[in-house]
XYZ file of C-alpha atoms in Angstrom:
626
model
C -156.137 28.766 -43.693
C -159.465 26.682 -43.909
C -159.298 23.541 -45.727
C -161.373 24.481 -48.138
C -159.682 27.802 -49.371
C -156.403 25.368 -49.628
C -158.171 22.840 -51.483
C -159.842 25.519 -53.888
C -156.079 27.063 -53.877
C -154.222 23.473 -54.635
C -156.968 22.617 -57.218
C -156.519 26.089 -59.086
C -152.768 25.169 -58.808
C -152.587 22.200 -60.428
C -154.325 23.879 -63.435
C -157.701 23.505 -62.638
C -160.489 20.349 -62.523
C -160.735 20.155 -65.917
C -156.614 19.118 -65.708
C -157.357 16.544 -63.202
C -157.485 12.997 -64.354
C -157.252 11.326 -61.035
C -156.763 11.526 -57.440
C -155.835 9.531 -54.398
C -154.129 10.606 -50.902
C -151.743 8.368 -48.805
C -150.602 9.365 -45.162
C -149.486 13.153 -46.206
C -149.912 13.566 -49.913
C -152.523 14.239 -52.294
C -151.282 11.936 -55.566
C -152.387 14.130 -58.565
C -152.255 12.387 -62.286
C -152.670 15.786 -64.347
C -153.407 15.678 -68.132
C -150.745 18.165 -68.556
C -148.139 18.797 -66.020
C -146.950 21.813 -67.242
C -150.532 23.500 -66.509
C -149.732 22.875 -62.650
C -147.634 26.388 -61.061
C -145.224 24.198 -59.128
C -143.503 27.493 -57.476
C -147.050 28.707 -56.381
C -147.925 25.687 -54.919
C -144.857 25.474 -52.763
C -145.780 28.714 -51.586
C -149.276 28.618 -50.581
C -149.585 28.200 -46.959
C -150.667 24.451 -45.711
C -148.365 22.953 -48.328
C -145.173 21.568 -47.260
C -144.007 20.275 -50.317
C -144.503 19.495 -54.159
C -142.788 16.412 -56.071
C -143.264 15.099 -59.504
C -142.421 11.027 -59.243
C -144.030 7.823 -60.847
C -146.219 10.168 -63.270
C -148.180 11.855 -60.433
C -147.719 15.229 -59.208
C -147.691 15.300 -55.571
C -148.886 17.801 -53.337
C -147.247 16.873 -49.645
C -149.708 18.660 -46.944
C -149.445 16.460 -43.945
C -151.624 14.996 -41.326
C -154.589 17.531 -42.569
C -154.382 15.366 -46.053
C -157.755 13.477 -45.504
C -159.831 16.597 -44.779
C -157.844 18.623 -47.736
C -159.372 16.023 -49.982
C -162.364 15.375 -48.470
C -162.704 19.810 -49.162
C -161.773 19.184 -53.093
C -164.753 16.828 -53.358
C -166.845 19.025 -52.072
C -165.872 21.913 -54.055
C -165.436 19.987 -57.252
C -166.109 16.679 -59.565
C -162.330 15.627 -58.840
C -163.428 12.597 -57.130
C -166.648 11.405 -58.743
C -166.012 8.111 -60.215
C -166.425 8.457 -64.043
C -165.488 5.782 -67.030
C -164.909 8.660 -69.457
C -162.272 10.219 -67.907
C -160.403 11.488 -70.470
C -156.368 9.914 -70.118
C -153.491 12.250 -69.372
C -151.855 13.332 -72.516
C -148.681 11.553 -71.632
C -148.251 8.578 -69.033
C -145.113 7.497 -66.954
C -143.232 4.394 -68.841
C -140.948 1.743 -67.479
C -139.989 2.064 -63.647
C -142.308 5.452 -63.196
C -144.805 3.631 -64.720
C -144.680 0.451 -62.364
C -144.565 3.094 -59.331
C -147.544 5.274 -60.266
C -149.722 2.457 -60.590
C -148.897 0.338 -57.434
C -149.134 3.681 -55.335
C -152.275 4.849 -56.847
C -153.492 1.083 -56.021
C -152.526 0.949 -52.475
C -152.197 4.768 -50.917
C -156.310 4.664 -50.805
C -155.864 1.167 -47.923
C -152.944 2.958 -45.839
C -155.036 4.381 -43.301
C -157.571 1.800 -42.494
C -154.509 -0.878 -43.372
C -152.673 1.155 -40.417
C -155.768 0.766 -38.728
C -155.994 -2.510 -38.742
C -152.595 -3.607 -38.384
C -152.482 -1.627 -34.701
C -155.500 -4.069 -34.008
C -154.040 -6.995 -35.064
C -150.886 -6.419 -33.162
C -152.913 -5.970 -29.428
C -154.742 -8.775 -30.369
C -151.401 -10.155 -30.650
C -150.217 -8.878 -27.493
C -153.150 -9.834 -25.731
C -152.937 -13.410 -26.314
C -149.936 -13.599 -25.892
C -149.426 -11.979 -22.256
C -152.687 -14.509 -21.400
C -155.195 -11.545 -21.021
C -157.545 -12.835 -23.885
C -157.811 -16.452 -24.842
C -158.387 -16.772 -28.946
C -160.858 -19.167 -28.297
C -163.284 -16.935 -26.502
C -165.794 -14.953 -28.280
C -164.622 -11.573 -27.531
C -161.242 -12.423 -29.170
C -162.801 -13.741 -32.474
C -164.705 -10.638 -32.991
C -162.303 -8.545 -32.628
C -159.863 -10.197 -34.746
C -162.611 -10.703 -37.926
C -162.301 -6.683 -37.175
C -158.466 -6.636 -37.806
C -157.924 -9.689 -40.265
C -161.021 -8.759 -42.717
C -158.866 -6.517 -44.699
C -156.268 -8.936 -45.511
C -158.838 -11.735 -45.957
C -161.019 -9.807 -48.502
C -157.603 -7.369 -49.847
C -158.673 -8.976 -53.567
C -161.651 -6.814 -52.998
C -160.167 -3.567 -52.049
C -157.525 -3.957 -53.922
C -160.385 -4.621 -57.337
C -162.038 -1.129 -56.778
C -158.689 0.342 -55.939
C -157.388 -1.061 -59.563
C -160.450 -0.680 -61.309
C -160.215 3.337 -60.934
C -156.852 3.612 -61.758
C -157.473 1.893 -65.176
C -160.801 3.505 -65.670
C -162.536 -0.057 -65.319
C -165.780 -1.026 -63.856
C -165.375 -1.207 -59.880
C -168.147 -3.884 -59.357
C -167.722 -6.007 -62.386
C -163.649 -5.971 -60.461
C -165.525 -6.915 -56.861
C -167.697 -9.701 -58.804
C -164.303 -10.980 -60.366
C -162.352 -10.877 -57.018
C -165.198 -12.439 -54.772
C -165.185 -15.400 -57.254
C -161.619 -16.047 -56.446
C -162.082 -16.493 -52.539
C -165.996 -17.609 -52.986
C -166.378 -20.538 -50.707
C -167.122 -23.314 -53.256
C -164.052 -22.532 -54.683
C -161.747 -22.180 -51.488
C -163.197 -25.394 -50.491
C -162.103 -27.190 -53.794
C -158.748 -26.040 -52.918
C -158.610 -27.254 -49.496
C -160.357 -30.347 -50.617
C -158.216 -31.073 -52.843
C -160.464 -31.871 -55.534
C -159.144 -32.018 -58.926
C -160.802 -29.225 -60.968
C -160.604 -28.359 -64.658
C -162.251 -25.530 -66.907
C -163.392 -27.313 -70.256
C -161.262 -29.932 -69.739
C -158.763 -27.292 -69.162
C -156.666 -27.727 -65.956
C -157.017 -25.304 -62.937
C -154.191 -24.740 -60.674
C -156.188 -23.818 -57.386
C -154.997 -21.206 -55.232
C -155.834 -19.389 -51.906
C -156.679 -15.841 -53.035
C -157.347 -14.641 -49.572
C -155.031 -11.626 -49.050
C -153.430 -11.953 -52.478
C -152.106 -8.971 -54.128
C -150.670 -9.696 -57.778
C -153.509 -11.549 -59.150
C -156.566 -9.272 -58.667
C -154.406 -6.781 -59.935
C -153.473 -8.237 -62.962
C -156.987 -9.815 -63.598
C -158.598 -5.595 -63.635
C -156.064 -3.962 -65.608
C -156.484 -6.907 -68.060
C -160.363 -6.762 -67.444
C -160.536 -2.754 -67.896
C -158.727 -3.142 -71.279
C -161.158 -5.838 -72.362
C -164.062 -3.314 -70.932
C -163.209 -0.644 -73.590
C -162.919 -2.613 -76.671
C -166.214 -4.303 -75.474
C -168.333 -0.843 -75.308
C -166.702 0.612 -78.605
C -168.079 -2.691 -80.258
C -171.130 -3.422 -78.465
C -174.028 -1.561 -79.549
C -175.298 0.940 -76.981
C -178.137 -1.006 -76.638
C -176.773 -4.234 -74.797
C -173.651 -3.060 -74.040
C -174.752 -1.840 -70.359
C -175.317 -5.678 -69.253
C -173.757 -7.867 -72.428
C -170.011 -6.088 -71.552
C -170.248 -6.954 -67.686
C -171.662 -10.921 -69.033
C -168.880 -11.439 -71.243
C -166.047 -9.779 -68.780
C -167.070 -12.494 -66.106
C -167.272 -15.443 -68.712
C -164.153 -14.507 -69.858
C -162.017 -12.739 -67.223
C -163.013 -15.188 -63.822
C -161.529 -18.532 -65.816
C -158.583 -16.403 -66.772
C -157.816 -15.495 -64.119
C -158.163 -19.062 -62.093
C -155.821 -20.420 -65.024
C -153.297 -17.801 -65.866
C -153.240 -14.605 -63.628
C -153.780 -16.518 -60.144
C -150.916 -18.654 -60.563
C -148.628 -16.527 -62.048
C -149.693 -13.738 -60.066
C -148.817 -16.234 -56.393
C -145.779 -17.710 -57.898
C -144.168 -14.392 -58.552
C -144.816 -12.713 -55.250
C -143.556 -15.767 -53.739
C -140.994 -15.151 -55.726
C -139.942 -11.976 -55.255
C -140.612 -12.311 -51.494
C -138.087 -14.733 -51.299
C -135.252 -13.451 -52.510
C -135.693 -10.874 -50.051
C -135.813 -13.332 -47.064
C -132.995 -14.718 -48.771
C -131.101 -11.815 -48.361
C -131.676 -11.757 -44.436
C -131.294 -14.834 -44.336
C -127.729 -14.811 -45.661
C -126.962 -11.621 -43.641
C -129.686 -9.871 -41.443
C -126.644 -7.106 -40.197
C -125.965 -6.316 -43.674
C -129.789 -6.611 -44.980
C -131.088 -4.938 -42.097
C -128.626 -1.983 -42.545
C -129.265 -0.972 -45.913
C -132.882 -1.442 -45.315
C -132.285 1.278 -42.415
C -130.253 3.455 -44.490
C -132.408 3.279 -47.585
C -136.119 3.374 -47.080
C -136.704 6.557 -46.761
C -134.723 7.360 -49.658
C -137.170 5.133 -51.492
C -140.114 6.837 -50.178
C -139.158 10.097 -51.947
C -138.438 8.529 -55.132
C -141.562 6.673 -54.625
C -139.783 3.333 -54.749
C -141.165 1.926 -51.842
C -143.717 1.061 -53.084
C -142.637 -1.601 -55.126
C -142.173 -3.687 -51.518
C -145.453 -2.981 -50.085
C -146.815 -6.104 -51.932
C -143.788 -7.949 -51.091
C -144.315 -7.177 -47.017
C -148.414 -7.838 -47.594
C -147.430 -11.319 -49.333
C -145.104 -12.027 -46.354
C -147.863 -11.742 -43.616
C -150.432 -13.363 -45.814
C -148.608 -16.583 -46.856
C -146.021 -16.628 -44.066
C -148.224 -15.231 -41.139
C -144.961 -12.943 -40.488
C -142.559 -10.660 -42.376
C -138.676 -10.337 -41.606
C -137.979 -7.386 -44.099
C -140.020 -4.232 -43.452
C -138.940 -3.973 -39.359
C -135.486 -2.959 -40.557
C -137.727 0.386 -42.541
C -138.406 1.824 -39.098
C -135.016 2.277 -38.458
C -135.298 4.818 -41.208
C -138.458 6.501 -39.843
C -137.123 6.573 -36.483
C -133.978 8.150 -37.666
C -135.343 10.546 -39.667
C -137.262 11.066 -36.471
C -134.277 12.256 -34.644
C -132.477 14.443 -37.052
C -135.245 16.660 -37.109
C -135.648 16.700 -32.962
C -131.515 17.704 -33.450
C -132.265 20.307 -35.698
C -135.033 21.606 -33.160
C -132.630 21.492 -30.646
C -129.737 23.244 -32.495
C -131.425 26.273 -34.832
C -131.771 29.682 -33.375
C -134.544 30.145 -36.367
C -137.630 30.200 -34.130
C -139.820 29.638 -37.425
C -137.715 26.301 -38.090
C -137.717 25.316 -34.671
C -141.218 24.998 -34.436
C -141.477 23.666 -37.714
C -138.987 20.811 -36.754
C -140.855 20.251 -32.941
C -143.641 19.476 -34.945
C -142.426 17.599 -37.468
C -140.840 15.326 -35.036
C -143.810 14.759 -33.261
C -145.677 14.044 -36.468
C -143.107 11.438 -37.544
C -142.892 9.403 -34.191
C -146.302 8.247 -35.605
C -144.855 6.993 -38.859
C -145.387 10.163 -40.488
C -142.588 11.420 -42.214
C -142.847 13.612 -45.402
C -143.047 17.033 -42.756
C -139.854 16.392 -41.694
C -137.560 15.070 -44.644
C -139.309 17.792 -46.987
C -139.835 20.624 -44.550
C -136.553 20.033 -42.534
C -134.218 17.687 -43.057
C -133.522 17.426 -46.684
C -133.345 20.859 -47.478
C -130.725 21.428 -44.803
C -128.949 18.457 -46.146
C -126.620 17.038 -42.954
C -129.444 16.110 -41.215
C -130.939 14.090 -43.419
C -127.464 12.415 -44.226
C -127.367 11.946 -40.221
C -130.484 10.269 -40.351
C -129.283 7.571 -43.243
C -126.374 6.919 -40.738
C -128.571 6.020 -37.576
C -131.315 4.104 -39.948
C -128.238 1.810 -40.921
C -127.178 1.062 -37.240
C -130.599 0.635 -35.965
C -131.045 -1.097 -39.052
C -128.321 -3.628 -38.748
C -129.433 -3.747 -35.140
C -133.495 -5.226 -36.204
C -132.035 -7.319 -38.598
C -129.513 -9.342 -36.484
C -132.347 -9.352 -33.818
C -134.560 -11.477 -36.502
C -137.643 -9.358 -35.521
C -140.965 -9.483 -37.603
C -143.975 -8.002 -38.584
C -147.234 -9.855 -38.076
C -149.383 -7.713 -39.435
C -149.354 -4.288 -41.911
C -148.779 -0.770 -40.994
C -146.645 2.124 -41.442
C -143.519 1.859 -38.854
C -144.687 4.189 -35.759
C -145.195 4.341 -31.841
C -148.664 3.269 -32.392
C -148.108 0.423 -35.151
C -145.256 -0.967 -32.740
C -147.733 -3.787 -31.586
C -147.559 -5.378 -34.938
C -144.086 -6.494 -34.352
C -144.384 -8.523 -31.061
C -145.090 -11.842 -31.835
C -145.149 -15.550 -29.872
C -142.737 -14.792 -26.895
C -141.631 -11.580 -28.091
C -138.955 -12.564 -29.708
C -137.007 -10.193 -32.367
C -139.386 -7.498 -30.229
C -136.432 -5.957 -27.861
C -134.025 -5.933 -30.677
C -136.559 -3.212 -32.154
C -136.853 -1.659 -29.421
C -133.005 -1.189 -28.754
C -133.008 -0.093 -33.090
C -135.390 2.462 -33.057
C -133.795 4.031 -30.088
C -130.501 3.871 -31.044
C -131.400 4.928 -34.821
C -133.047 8.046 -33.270
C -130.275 8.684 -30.832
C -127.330 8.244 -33.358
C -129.504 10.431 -35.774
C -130.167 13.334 -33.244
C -126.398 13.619 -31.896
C -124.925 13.429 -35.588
C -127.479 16.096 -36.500
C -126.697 18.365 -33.225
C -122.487 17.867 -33.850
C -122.750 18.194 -37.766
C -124.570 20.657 -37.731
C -126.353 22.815 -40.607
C -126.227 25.903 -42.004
C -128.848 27.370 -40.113
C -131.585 29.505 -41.726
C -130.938 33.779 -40.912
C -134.361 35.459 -39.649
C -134.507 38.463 -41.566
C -136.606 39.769 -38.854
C -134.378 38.931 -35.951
C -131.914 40.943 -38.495
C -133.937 43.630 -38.650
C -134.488 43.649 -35.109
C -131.132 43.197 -33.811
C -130.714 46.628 -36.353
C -133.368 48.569 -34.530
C -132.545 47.743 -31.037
C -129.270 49.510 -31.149
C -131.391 52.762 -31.189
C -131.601 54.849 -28.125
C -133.934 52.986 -25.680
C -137.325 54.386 -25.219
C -139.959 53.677 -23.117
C -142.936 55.665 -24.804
C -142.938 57.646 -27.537
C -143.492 61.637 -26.183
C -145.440 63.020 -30.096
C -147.564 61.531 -32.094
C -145.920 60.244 -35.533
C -147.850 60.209 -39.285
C -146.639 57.682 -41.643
C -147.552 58.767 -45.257
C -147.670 55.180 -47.933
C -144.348 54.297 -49.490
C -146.399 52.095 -52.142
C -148.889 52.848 -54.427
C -151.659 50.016 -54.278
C -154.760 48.569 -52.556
C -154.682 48.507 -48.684
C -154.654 44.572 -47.241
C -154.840 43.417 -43.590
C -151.875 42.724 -41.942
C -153.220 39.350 -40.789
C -154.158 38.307 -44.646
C -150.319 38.474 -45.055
C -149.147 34.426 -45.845
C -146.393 35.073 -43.788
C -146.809 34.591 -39.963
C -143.760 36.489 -39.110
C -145.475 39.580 -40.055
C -149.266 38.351 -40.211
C -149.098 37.022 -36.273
C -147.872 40.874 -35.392
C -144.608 39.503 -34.215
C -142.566 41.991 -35.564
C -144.940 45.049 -34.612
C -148.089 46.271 -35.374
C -148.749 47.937 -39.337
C -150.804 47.150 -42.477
C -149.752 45.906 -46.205
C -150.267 46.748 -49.818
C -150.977 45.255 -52.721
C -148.711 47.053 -54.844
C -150.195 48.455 -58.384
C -146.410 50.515 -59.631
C -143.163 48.949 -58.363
C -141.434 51.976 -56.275
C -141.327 52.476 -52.657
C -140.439 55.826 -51.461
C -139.379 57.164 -47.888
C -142.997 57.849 -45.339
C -141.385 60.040 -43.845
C -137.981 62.473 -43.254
C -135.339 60.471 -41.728
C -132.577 58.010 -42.189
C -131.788 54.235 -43.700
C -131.215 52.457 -40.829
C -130.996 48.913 -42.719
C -130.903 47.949 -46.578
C -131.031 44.546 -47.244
C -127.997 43.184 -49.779
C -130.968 41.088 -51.223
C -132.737 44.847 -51.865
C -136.008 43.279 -51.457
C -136.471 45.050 -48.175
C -135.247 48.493 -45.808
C -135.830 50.410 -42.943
C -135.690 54.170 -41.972
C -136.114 55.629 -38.684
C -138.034 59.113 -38.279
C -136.412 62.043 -37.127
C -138.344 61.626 -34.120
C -138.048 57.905 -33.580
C -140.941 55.727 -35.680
C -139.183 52.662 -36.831
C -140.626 51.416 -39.996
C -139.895 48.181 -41.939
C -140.774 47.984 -45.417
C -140.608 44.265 -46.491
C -141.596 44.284 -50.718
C -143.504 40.706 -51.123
C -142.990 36.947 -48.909
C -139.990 35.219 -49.291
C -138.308 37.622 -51.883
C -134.742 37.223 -50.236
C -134.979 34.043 -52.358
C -134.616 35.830 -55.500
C -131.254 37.268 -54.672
C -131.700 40.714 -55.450
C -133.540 40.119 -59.354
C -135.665 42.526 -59.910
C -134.695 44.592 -57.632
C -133.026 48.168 -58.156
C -131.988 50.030 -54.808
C -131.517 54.021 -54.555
C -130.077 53.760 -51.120
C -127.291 52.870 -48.738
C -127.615 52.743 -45.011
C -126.929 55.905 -43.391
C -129.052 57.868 -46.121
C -130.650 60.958 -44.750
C -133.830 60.756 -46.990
C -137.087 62.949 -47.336
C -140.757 61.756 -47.306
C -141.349 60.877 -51.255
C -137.573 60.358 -52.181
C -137.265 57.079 -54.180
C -136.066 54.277 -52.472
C -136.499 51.764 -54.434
C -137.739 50.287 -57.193
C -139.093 46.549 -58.109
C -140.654 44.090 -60.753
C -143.957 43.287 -59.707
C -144.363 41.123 -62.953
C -141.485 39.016 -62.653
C -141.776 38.454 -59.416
C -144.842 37.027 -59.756
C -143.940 35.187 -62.672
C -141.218 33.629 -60.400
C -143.880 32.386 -58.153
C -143.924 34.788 -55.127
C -146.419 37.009 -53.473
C -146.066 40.636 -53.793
C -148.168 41.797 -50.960
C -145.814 44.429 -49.043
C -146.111 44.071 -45.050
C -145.383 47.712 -43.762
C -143.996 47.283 -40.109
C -143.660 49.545 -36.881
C -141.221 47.687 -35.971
C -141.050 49.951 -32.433
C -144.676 49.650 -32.186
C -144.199 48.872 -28.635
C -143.085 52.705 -28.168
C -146.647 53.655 -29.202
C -149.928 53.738 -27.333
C -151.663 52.505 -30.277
C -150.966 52.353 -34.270
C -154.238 53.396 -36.214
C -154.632 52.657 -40.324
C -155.564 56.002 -41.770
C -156.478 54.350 -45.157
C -158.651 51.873 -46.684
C -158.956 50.506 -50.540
C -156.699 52.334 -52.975
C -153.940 54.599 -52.187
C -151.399 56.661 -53.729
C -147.928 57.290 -52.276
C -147.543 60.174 -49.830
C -151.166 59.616 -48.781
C -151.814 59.616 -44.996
C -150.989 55.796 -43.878
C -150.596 55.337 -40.543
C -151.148 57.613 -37.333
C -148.964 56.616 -34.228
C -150.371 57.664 -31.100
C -147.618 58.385 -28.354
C -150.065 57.902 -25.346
C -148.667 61.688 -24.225
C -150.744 64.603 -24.087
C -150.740 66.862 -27.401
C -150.091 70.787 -27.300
């Protein structure tokens, strides 16, 4: 699917543009805040093909669709308004209180800096290297540029972090910027150094270095987008375009240089640490529930309550102790889904976890907790196991971050420092986290997913062996409906051809009846699909709608048992069509030769409407008619 038909699909999804108040995108999600959730078809999305998953955390609903995320969203700007920057927005009709609250807003703040934070971070880290080994001295020209390249981020975060804030409360992104460079404008970092006593009014200033600050800017735009509004519903519309911006910066820059600033520093020092505190007083101990619990935090969305803490860390600090211990978790994770490639015979899963795997080596892991291992439960609890020993196995080692980035083979540079040190013991947790994670997962085990089709097919092949087919066969419609393309089919299983050649319909009257005279060869317990064999030999799978077997048989009525000697038009069986759609899946009804290899060729007699008992199908045997 192109990413533009998923983006037009995932907007019409989540009930349309005129639902959307907001959107950002972090590594694999696209962070929806919705006016009204309930207008968002939650089982549709989780059907439509490109998404993995679909969560509802921190008042945002989430739409997980992997590495493809930035183009996805890059597609709904183009084919909507979604992400033009506009003050009058109009607010959801309900927001996310207490912890939810807290969550939505620091991930809608931060998700828009992961990449080019990632980014960064990788650069920072083979700078690190680099100087380190000897191979670039930081005193030579070369080095300096290229570390202004990785360190301008986290020097000027107050300024990202001001347009980041400003949308997310609706506020004016460059009156935020003006407010945020006065905190790190060089007059005023100079005062600090200087140590030159400094007052507002006679007021007292507590200097500060802002530079790569995280609470205070924050604090300083919600507070300035609140002041914004009252401003423009007093100010006449007149003056208001330059007199609101005047008296934000008279007002909010002091403000913030004698309230938010400090408070803002002392409480991420604060906060920070306690947590160093806590490794400090135990690294094993800290370091394994760090490994066993981040990535339960990421689907909860609780992480990212620590990404200031780590970002405070590195920028006060110049290191941080706690977030190694998190890619124990990611590398974990990691391995229970290359265990569950290993062990499933479900060639659909296994090349859903081979690639999941692969995806999360790079610190990418929403593919593989919400496409493998959490729904088939042991392996994820596997994976909480081995991020606690690798875990446990960081922490003791005392290793560090030096810069910021999501945990991955590429971000490992961030975490050697001067000498190395702390740098093996990561090496020996990762690896051991994705060992322990992949055996546990492999010995566990999981109840492994059934292929209908290799069902179906195990069915078929205990037919007579043929080699070709010796009379053409006519396969008359068991469905009334409009014709669609086999390949249009959102299932690959059938759309790829896998399981034989054939066409689908778009049912219009829920009843399939027999193509042709012959017998039930297979009928599903679920009822949502059968077989029957011809009397001379065509094998033909009727499968009604994509991923039915989920519905456990509801609204479904079978007329058959296998072993049924049926005629062509004999009711089969009989389905739903509105309640299965209501239920949120497709309808669209792959018809399968599933012995299409018998045939010479298959050839689609009909196009656009057609009845039942209309010609279908014609299966040429190759052999010489008489």
């Amino acid at each position: 699917m192109s990413q533009q038909k998923l983006a037009k699909e995932i907007v019409e999804l989540v009930g349309g543009e005129k639902n959307v108040v907001s959107l950002v995108h972090c590594a694999t999600r696209l962070r929806f805040v919705l006016k009204d959730d309930s207008k968002a078809d939650k089982a549709k999305l989780e059907k439509t093909d490109g998404v993995i998953a679909v969560k509802e955390n921190g008042g945002q609903f989430q739409v997980v669709v992997g590495n493809k995320v930035p183009e996805v969203y890059s597609a709904i700007g183009e084919i909507s308004n979604i992400l033009n920057d506009s003050s009058d927005k109009e607010k959801p009709k309900k927001s996310a209180k207490g912890l939810g609250g807290i969550i939505d807003v620091i991930s809608s703040i931060f998700a828009p800096l992961l990449g080019v934070m990632a980014g960064a971070g990788i650069l920072k880290g083979l700078l690190l290297i680099a100087s380190n080994v000897g191979w670039l001295e930081t005193t030579e020209t070369t080095y300096i540029i290229l570390y202004a390249a990785s360190d301008s981020l986290f020097y000027f975060l107050p300024l990202l972090l001001a347009v980041t804030t400003a949308r997310k409360f609706q506020g004016n992104a460059f009156v935020a910027l003006t407010i945020a460079g006065a905190l790190i404008y060089p007059t005023i970092v100079t005062l600090k150094t200087e140590g030159t006593p400094t007052d507002f009014f006679g007021i007292p200033v507590i200097l500060m270095s802002y530079s790569s600050t995280v609470i205070p800017i924050i604090l300083a735009v919600i507070v300035m987008s609140k002041l914004e509004k009252f401003f423009n519903k007093t100010l006449h519309d007149s003056v208001k375009n330059f007199v609101t911006p005047l008296f934000l910066l008279v007002i909010m820059v002091p403000l913030t240089l004698l309230v938010f600033g400090p408070i803002g520093v002392y409480t991420g020092n604060a906060i920070a640490a306690a947590l160093v505190a806590a490794f400090g007083f135990s690294p094993l101990i800290a370091g394994a529930i760090m490994g066993a619990t981040w990535q339960l935090l990421v689907i909860f969305g609780i992480h990212w309550g620590l990404v200031p803490v780590f970002i405070n860390n590195v920028a006060v600090h110049g290191r941080d102790g706690v977030k190694p211990a998190a890619a124990a978790s990611i590398f974990a994770q990691t391995g229970a889904a290359f265990g569950v490639m290993l062990k499933t015979k479900n060639k659909k899963l296994k090349t859903l976890a081979g690639s999941s795997t692969l995806t999360a080596l790079f610190g990418i892991t929403e593919p593989a907790i919400y496409g493998v291992t959490l729904p088939l439960k042991r392996p994820f609890i596997a994976g909480v196991i081995g991020g606690a020993v690798g875990g446990a196995i960081i922490g003791q080692a005392g290793t560090q971050a030096f810069a910021s980035g999501a945990p991955g083979l590429l971000t490992l540079p961030i975490f050697y420092g001067p000498g190395g040190q702390g740098f093996p013991g990561l090496i020996l947790g990762i690896t051991v986290s994705f060992v322990v994670s992949a055996v546990l997962t492999y010995i566990m085990g999981f109840k492994d997913p059934v292929e209908e089709e290799a069902t179906t097919a195990t069915v078929t092949e205990e037919a007579p062996a043929r080699t070709l087919a010796v009379a053409d066969e006519q396969v008359f419609s068991p469905i009334e409906g409009t014709i669609v393309s086999l390949t249009e089919v959102p299932d690959p299983a059938f759309s790829s051809g896998a399981m034989g050649d054939g066409i689908a319909i778009e049912p219009t009257i829920g009843r399939v009846v027999a193509p042709f005279d012959g017998t039930v060869t297979v009928a599903f317990k679920k009822k949502h699909a059968l077989a029957v064999v011809s009397d001379t030999g065509a094998e033909i799978l009727v499968h009604v709608g994509v991923d039915t077997v989920k519905l456990d048989g509801q609204h479904f009525t079978s007329h058959i048992q296998e072993g049924d000697r049926v005629k062509a038009g004999d009711l089969l069986l009989e389905f739903d069509i509105a309640q299965i759609k209501a239920a949120g899946y497709h309808t669209v009804t792959p018809i399968i030769v599933t012995n299409s290899a018998n045939y010479e060729k298959v050839v689609p007699m009909a196009t656009g409407q057609v009845q039942t008992q209309e010609a279908l199908l014609t299966l040429h045997s190759g052999q010489p008619q008489t």
